[in-house]
Amino acid sequence: MRALKIAPDATVTEMDLPEANARAAIRELLGSPDTVDQGIYHHRAVLHIHGNGRQLGLPENLAAWALASAWRGTALYSLAGPVALTGRTMAGELTSLDSDLVRHARAVAQTVRETLTEWRRRPPVSNEAAISELLAYATRDISASK
């Protein structure tokens, strides 16, 4: 099953998960043996999020946040730690991730990396401005990669 891992440093790695035991593979991939939360931010995708990432102090995952927020059209709560991204059938079952959604994730992650580099030279004036800027870029990336 085609899936992606989005790391907190905004790198995206393509994965091939076993069909029969995908959920166990996702728990191992995220380093979360007990709890993996699932977020449906796009009707054809599932974000698998470390269940205790924020409580454990895992680093914020801006690329996964920007992708999910752009898909939803609003700024969401922060996501922490690595995130796995799989496809989703109309019946809600896990499946391979479609190519257009892979393009969305890769484009948004690239933009996040570039934006963070720019912010080191020119920091945003406020946290709210940073959120707005990043969400606008991610929304643009998704529209452009359709």
mmCIF file with all atom_site columns, C-alpha atoms in Angstrom:
data_model
loop_
_atom_site.group_PDB
_atom_site.id
_atom_site.type_symbol
_atom_site.label_atom_id
_atom_site.label_alt_id
_atom_site.label_comp_id
_atom_site.label_asym_id
_atom_site.label_entity_id
_atom_site.label_seq_id
_atom_site.pdbx_PDB_ins_code
_atom_site.Cartn_x
_atom_site.Cartn_y
_atom_site.Cartn_z
_atom_site.occupancy
_atom_site.B_iso_or_equiv
_atom_site.pdbx_formal_charge
_atom_site.auth_seq_id
_atom_site.auth_comp_id
_atom_site.auth_asym_id
_atom_site.auth_atom_id
_atom_site.pdbx_PDB_model_num
ATOM 1   C CA . MET A 1 1   ? 0.000   0.000  0.000  1.00 0.00 ? 1   MET A CA 1
ATOM 2   C CA . ARG A 1 2   ? 1.471   3.341  -1.073 1.00 0.00 ? 2   ARG A CA 1
ATOM 3   C CA . ALA A 1 3   ? 1.846   5.748  1.857  1.00 0.00 ? 3   ALA A CA 1
ATOM 4   C CA . LEU A 1 4   ? 3.952   8.709  2.903  1.00 0.00 ? 4   LEU A CA 1
ATOM 5   C CA . LYS A 1 5   ? 5.815   9.564  6.075  1.00 0.00 ? 5   LYS A CA 1
ATOM 6   C CA . ILE A 1 6   ? 6.010   13.281 6.807  1.00 0.00 ? 6   ILE A CA 1
ATOM 7   C CA . ALA A 1 7   ? 8.741   14.012 9.330  1.00 0.00 ? 7   ALA A CA 1
ATOM 8   C CA . PRO A 1 8   ? 8.838   17.080 11.612 1.00 0.00 ? 8   PRO A CA 1
ATOM 9   C CA . ASP A 1 9   ? 11.727  18.452 9.513  1.00 0.00 ? 9   ASP A CA 1
ATOM 10  C CA . ALA A 1 10  ? 9.316   18.491 6.502  1.00 0.00 ? 10  ALA A CA 1
ATOM 11  C CA . THR A 1 11  ? 10.954  15.607 4.676  1.00 0.00 ? 11  THR A CA 1
ATOM 12  C CA . VAL A 1 12  ? 8.565   13.286 2.872  1.00 0.00 ? 12  VAL A CA 1
ATOM 13  C CA . THR A 1 13  ? 9.392   9.618  2.409  1.00 0.00 ? 13  THR A CA 1
ATOM 14  C CA . GLU A 1 14  ? 7.364   7.247  0.269  1.00 0.00 ? 14  GLU A CA 1
ATOM 15  C CA . MET A 1 15  ? 6.542   3.973  2.004  1.00 0.00 ? 15  MET A CA 1
ATOM 16  C CA . ASP A 1 16  ? 5.118   0.657  0.885  1.00 0.00 ? 16  ASP A CA 1
ATOM 17  C CA . LEU A 1 17  ? 2.993   -0.652 3.765  1.00 0.00 ? 17  LEU A CA 1
ATOM 18  C CA . PRO A 1 18  ? 1.782   -4.249 3.934  1.00 0.00 ? 18  PRO A CA 1
ATOM 19  C CA . GLU A 1 19  ? -1.917  -4.493 3.050  1.00 0.00 ? 19  GLU A CA 1
ATOM 20  C CA . ALA A 1 20  ? -2.632  -7.141 5.670  1.00 0.00 ? 20  ALA A CA 1
ATOM 21  C CA . ASN A 1 21  ? -1.034  -5.423 8.655  1.00 0.00 ? 21  ASN A CA 1
ATOM 22  C CA . ALA A 1 22  ? -0.921  -1.727 7.706  1.00 0.00 ? 22  ALA A CA 1
ATOM 23  C CA . ARG A 1 23  ? -2.034  -0.419 11.109 1.00 0.00 ? 23  ARG A CA 1
ATOM 24  C CA . ALA A 1 24  ? 0.749   -2.286 12.952 1.00 0.00 ? 24  ALA A CA 1
ATOM 25  C CA . ALA A 1 25  ? 3.285   -1.012 10.411 1.00 0.00 ? 25  ALA A CA 1
ATOM 26  C CA . ILE A 1 26  ? 2.028   2.545  10.931 1.00 0.00 ? 26  ILE A CA 1
ATOM 27  C CA . ARG A 1 27  ? 2.364   2.258  14.727 1.00 0.00 ? 27  ARG A CA 1
ATOM 28  C CA . GLU A 1 28  ? 5.955   1.072  14.286 1.00 0.00 ? 28  GLU A CA 1
ATOM 29  C CA . LEU A 1 29  ? 6.704   3.766  11.697 1.00 0.00 ? 29  LEU A CA 1
ATOM 30  C CA . LEU A 1 30  ? 5.473   6.500  14.044 1.00 0.00 ? 30  LEU A CA 1
ATOM 31  C CA . GLY A 1 31  ? 7.122   5.023  17.131 1.00 0.00 ? 31  GLY A CA 1
ATOM 32  C CA . SER A 1 32  ? 3.757   4.889  18.854 1.00 0.00 ? 32  SER A CA 1
ATOM 33  C CA . PRO A 1 33  ? 3.131   1.291  19.942 1.00 0.00 ? 33  PRO A CA 1
ATOM 34  C CA . ASP A 1 34  ? -0.003  2.101  21.943 1.00 0.00 ? 34  ASP A CA 1
ATOM 35  C CA . THR A 1 35  ? -1.943  4.904  20.300 1.00 0.00 ? 35  THR A CA 1
ATOM 36  C CA . VAL A 1 36  ? -2.195  6.310  16.801 1.00 0.00 ? 36  VAL A CA 1
ATOM 37  C CA . ASP A 1 37  ? -4.791  8.980  16.165 1.00 0.00 ? 37  ASP A CA 1
ATOM 38  C CA . GLN A 1 38  ? -6.390  9.232  12.757 1.00 0.00 ? 38  GLN A CA 1
ATOM 39  C CA . GLY A 1 39  ? -7.425  12.501 11.177 1.00 0.00 ? 39  GLY A CA 1
ATOM 40  C CA . ILE A 1 40  ? -9.637  12.793 8.124  1.00 0.00 ? 40  ILE A CA 1
ATOM 41  C CA . TYR A 1 41  ? -8.808  16.162 6.591  1.00 0.00 ? 41  TYR A CA 1
ATOM 42  C CA . HIS A 1 42  ? -9.392  15.062 2.980  1.00 0.00 ? 42  HIS A CA 1
ATOM 43  C CA . HIS A 1 43  ? -12.088 12.571 2.001  1.00 0.00 ? 43  HIS A CA 1
ATOM 44  C CA . ARG A 1 44  ? -9.526  10.343 0.234  1.00 0.00 ? 44  ARG A CA 1
ATOM 45  C CA . ALA A 1 45  ? -6.778  10.450 2.855  1.00 0.00 ? 45  ALA A CA 1
ATOM 46  C CA . VAL A 1 46  ? -6.021  9.574  6.468  1.00 0.00 ? 46  VAL A CA 1
ATOM 47  C CA . LEU A 1 47  ? -3.340  11.254 8.549  1.00 0.00 ? 47  LEU A CA 1
ATOM 48  C CA . HIS A 1 48  ? -2.006  8.848  11.170 1.00 0.00 ? 48  HIS A CA 1
ATOM 49  C CA . ILE A 1 49  ? -0.638  10.896 14.057 1.00 0.00 ? 49  ILE A CA 1
ATOM 50  C CA . HIS A 1 50  ? 1.421   9.785  17.059 1.00 0.00 ? 50  HIS A CA 1
ATOM 51  C CA . GLY A 1 51  ? -1.188  9.457  19.806 1.00 0.00 ? 51  GLY A CA 1
ATOM 52  C CA . ASN A 1 52  ? 0.973   10.981 22.543 1.00 0.00 ? 52  ASN A CA 1
ATOM 53  C CA . GLY A 1 53  ? 3.258   13.172 20.456 1.00 0.00 ? 53  GLY A CA 1
ATOM 54  C CA . ARG A 1 54  ? 2.360   16.488 22.036 1.00 0.00 ? 54  ARG A CA 1
ATOM 55  C CA . GLN A 1 55  ? 2.437   15.091 25.592 1.00 0.00 ? 55  GLN A CA 1
ATOM 56  C CA . LEU A 1 56  ? 5.861   13.557 24.941 1.00 0.00 ? 56  LEU A CA 1
ATOM 57  C CA . GLY A 1 57  ? 7.160   16.851 23.585 1.00 0.00 ? 57  GLY A CA 1
ATOM 58  C CA . LEU A 1 58  ? 7.802   15.588 20.055 1.00 0.00 ? 58  LEU A CA 1
ATOM 59  C CA . PRO A 1 59  ? 8.674   18.369 17.613 1.00 0.00 ? 59  PRO A CA 1
ATOM 60  C CA . GLU A 1 60  ? 5.873   20.158 15.828 1.00 0.00 ? 60  GLU A CA 1
ATOM 61  C CA . ASN A 1 61  ? 5.147   18.874 12.317 1.00 0.00 ? 61  ASN A CA 1
ATOM 62  C CA . LEU A 1 62  ? 4.472   22.047 10.325 1.00 0.00 ? 62  LEU A CA 1
ATOM 63  C CA . ALA A 1 63  ? 4.339   20.277 6.950  1.00 0.00 ? 63  ALA A CA 1
ATOM 64  C CA . ALA A 1 64  ? 1.623   17.848 8.086  1.00 0.00 ? 64  ALA A CA 1
ATOM 65  C CA . TRP A 1 65  ? -0.203  20.709 9.833  1.00 0.00 ? 65  TRP A CA 1
ATOM 66  C CA . ALA A 1 66  ? -0.078  22.918 6.726  1.00 0.00 ? 66  ALA A CA 1
ATOM 67  C CA . LEU A 1 67  ? -1.296  20.083 4.487  1.00 0.00 ? 67  LEU A CA 1
ATOM 68  C CA . ALA A 1 68  ? -4.202  19.145 6.779  1.00 0.00 ? 68  ALA A CA 1
ATOM 69  C CA . SER A 1 69  ? -5.126  22.790 7.355  1.00 0.00 ? 69  SER A CA 1
ATOM 70  C CA . ALA A 1 70  ? -5.103  23.580 3.627  1.00 0.00 ? 70  ALA A CA 1
ATOM 71  C CA . TRP A 1 71  ? -7.253  20.537 2.895  1.00 0.00 ? 71  TRP A CA 1
ATOM 72  C CA . ARG A 1 72  ? -9.725  21.696 5.567  1.00 0.00 ? 72  ARG A CA 1
ATOM 73  C CA . GLY A 1 73  ? -9.518  25.369 4.601  1.00 0.00 ? 73  GLY A CA 1
ATOM 74  C CA . THR A 1 74  ? -8.779  26.563 8.132  1.00 0.00 ? 74  THR A CA 1
ATOM 75  C CA . ALA A 1 75  ? -5.894  26.609 10.592 1.00 0.00 ? 75  ALA A CA 1
ATOM 76  C CA . LEU A 1 76  ? -6.077  23.468 12.732 1.00 0.00 ? 76  LEU A CA 1
ATOM 77  C CA . TYR A 1 77  ? -4.477  22.456 16.027 1.00 0.00 ? 77  TYR A CA 1
ATOM 78  C CA . SER A 1 78  ? -0.765  21.652 15.936 1.00 0.00 ? 78  SER A CA 1
ATOM 79  C CA . LEU A 1 79  ? 0.509   18.181 15.070 1.00 0.00 ? 79  LEU A CA 1
ATOM 80  C CA . ALA A 1 80  ? 3.591   16.687 16.714 1.00 0.00 ? 80  ALA A CA 1
ATOM 81  C CA . GLY A 1 81  ? 6.003   13.978 15.646 1.00 0.00 ? 81  GLY A CA 1
ATOM 82  C CA . PRO A 1 82  ? 6.099   12.030 12.423 1.00 0.00 ? 82  PRO A CA 1
ATOM 83  C CA . VAL A 1 83  ? 2.847   11.577 10.519 1.00 0.00 ? 83  VAL A CA 1
ATOM 84  C CA . ALA A 1 84  ? 1.896   8.792  8.121  1.00 0.00 ? 84  ALA A CA 1
ATOM 85  C CA . LEU A 1 85  ? -0.437  9.539  5.240  1.00 0.00 ? 85  LEU A CA 1
ATOM 86  C CA . THR A 1 86  ? -2.492  6.813  3.582  1.00 0.00 ? 86  THR A CA 1
ATOM 87  C CA . GLY A 1 87  ? -5.393  6.701  1.189  1.00 0.00 ? 87  GLY A CA 1
ATOM 88  C CA . ARG A 1 88  ? -8.982  6.103  2.254  1.00 0.00 ? 88  ARG A CA 1
ATOM 89  C CA . THR A 1 89  ? -11.806 4.363  0.435  1.00 0.00 ? 89  THR A CA 1
ATOM 90  C CA . MET A 1 90  ? -15.373 5.669  0.383  1.00 0.00 ? 90  MET A CA 1
ATOM 91  C CA . ALA A 1 91  ? -16.166 2.958  2.955  1.00 0.00 ? 91  ALA A CA 1
ATOM 92  C CA . GLY A 1 92  ? -13.443 4.339  5.276  1.00 0.00 ? 92  GLY A CA 1
ATOM 93  C CA . GLU A 1 93  ? -10.887 1.558  4.766  1.00 0.00 ? 93  GLU A CA 1
ATOM 94  C CA . LEU A 1 94  ? -7.172  2.269  4.371  1.00 0.00 ? 94  LEU A CA 1
ATOM 95  C CA . THR A 1 95  ? -5.831  2.074  0.840  1.00 0.00 ? 95  THR A CA 1
ATOM 96  C CA . SER A 1 96  ? -2.946  3.340  -1.280 1.00 0.00 ? 96  SER A CA 1
ATOM 97  C CA . LEU A 1 97  ? -2.513  7.078  -1.491 1.00 0.00 ? 97  LEU A CA 1
ATOM 98  C CA . ASP A 1 98  ? -3.516  8.584  -4.837 1.00 0.00 ? 98  ASP A CA 1
ATOM 99  C CA . SER A 1 99  ? -0.862  10.359 -6.914 1.00 0.00 ? 99  SER A CA 1
ATOM 100 C CA . ASP A 1 100 ? -2.516  13.780 -6.699 1.00 0.00 ? 100 ASP A CA 1
ATOM 101 C CA . LEU A 1 101 ? -2.450  13.625 -2.886 1.00 0.00 ? 101 LEU A CA 1
ATOM 102 C CA . VAL A 1 102 ? 1.210   12.606 -2.973 1.00 0.00 ? 102 VAL A CA 1
ATOM 103 C CA . ARG A 1 103 ? 1.861   15.712 -5.099 1.00 0.00 ? 103 ARG A CA 1
ATOM 104 C CA . HIS A 1 104 ? -0.025  17.852 -2.559 1.00 0.00 ? 104 HIS A CA 1
ATOM 105 C CA . ALA A 1 105 ? 2.081   16.522 0.323  1.00 0.00 ? 105 ALA A CA 1
ATOM 106 C CA . ARG A 1 106 ? 5.381   16.921 -1.515 1.00 0.00 ? 106 ARG A CA 1
ATOM 107 C CA . ALA A 1 107 ? 4.561   20.465 -2.691 1.00 0.00 ? 107 ALA A CA 1
ATOM 108 C CA . VAL A 1 108 ? 3.437   21.635 0.751  1.00 0.00 ? 108 VAL A CA 1
ATOM 109 C CA . ALA A 1 109 ? 6.469   20.072 2.466  1.00 0.00 ? 109 ALA A CA 1
ATOM 110 C CA . GLN A 1 110 ? 8.815   21.790 -0.001 1.00 0.00 ? 110 GLN A CA 1
ATOM 111 C CA . THR A 1 111 ? 7.100   25.117 0.644  1.00 0.00 ? 111 THR A CA 1
ATOM 112 C CA . VAL A 1 112 ? 7.344   24.628 4.415  1.00 0.00 ? 112 VAL A CA 1
ATOM 113 C CA . ARG A 1 113 ? 11.099  23.972 4.131  1.00 0.00 ? 113 ARG A CA 1
ATOM 114 C CA . GLU A 1 114 ? 11.571  27.073 1.945  1.00 0.00 ? 114 GLU A CA 1
ATOM 115 C CA . THR A 1 115 ? 9.398   29.240 4.201  1.00 0.00 ? 115 THR A CA 1
ATOM 116 C CA . LEU A 1 116 ? 11.271  28.190 7.344  1.00 0.00 ? 116 LEU A CA 1
ATOM 117 C CA . THR A 1 117 ? 14.538  29.073 5.610  1.00 0.00 ? 117 THR A CA 1
ATOM 118 C CA . GLU A 1 118 ? 13.146  32.492 4.673  1.00 0.00 ? 118 GLU A CA 1
ATOM 119 C CA . TRP A 1 119 ? 11.842  33.059 8.213  1.00 0.00 ? 119 TRP A CA 1
ATOM 120 C CA . ARG A 1 120 ? 15.375  32.594 9.567  1.00 0.00 ? 120 ARG A CA 1
ATOM 121 C CA . ARG A 1 121 ? 16.364  35.655 7.496  1.00 0.00 ? 121 ARG A CA 1
ATOM 122 C CA . ARG A 1 122 ? 13.068  37.541 7.882  1.00 0.00 ? 122 ARG A CA 1
ATOM 123 C CA . PRO A 1 123 ? 11.016  36.365 10.870 1.00 0.00 ? 123 PRO A CA 1
ATOM 124 C CA . PRO A 1 124 ? 7.243   36.867 10.709 1.00 0.00 ? 124 PRO A CA 1
ATOM 125 C CA . VAL A 1 125 ? 5.916   39.739 12.800 1.00 0.00 ? 125 VAL A CA 1
ATOM 126 C CA . SER A 1 126 ? 3.720   37.454 14.905 1.00 0.00 ? 126 SER A CA 1
ATOM 127 C CA . ASN A 1 127 ? 2.637   33.847 15.335 1.00 0.00 ? 127 ASN A CA 1
ATOM 128 C CA . GLU A 1 128 ? -0.710  34.735 13.737 1.00 0.00 ? 128 GLU A CA 1
ATOM 129 C CA . ALA A 1 129 ? 1.061   36.204 10.707 1.00 0.00 ? 129 ALA A CA 1
ATOM 130 C CA . ALA A 1 130 ? 3.191   33.061 10.390 1.00 0.00 ? 130 ALA A CA 1
ATOM 131 C CA . ILE A 1 131 ? 0.121   30.812 10.527 1.00 0.00 ? 131 ILE A CA 1
ATOM 132 C CA . SER A 1 132 ? -1.695  32.897 7.916  1.00 0.00 ? 132 SER A CA 1
ATOM 133 C CA . GLU A 1 133 ? 1.320   33.025 5.625  1.00 0.00 ? 133 GLU A CA 1
ATOM 134 C CA . LEU A 1 134 ? 2.013   29.290 5.788  1.00 0.00 ? 134 LEU A CA 1
ATOM 135 C CA . LEU A 1 135 ? -1.644  28.383 5.310  1.00 0.00 ? 135 LEU A CA 1
ATOM 136 C CA . ALA A 1 136 ? -1.907  30.683 2.272  1.00 0.00 ? 136 ALA A CA 1
ATOM 137 C CA . TYR A 1 137 ? 1.169   29.071 0.707  1.00 0.00 ? 137 TYR A CA 1
ATOM 138 C CA . ALA A 1 138 ? -0.117  25.542 1.374  1.00 0.00 ? 138 ALA A CA 1
ATOM 139 C CA . THR A 1 139 ? -3.521  26.380 -0.098 1.00 0.00 ? 139 THR A CA 1
ATOM 140 C CA . ARG A 1 140 ? -1.805  27.766 -3.189 1.00 0.00 ? 140 ARG A CA 1
ATOM 141 C CA . ASP A 1 141 ? 0.334   24.630 -3.510 1.00 0.00 ? 141 ASP A CA 1
ATOM 142 C CA . ILE A 1 142 ? -2.687  22.335 -3.363 1.00 0.00 ? 142 ILE A CA 1
ATOM 143 C CA . SER A 1 143 ? -4.577  24.386 -5.940 1.00 0.00 ? 143 SER A CA 1
ATOM 144 C CA . ALA A 1 144 ? -1.558  24.425 -8.242 1.00 0.00 ? 144 ALA A CA 1
ATOM 145 C CA . SER A 1 145 ? -0.941  20.664 -8.000 1.00 0.00 ? 145 SER A CA 1
ATOM 146 C CA . LYS A 1 146 ? -4.475  19.518 -8.890 1.00 0.00 ? 146 LYS A CA 1
#
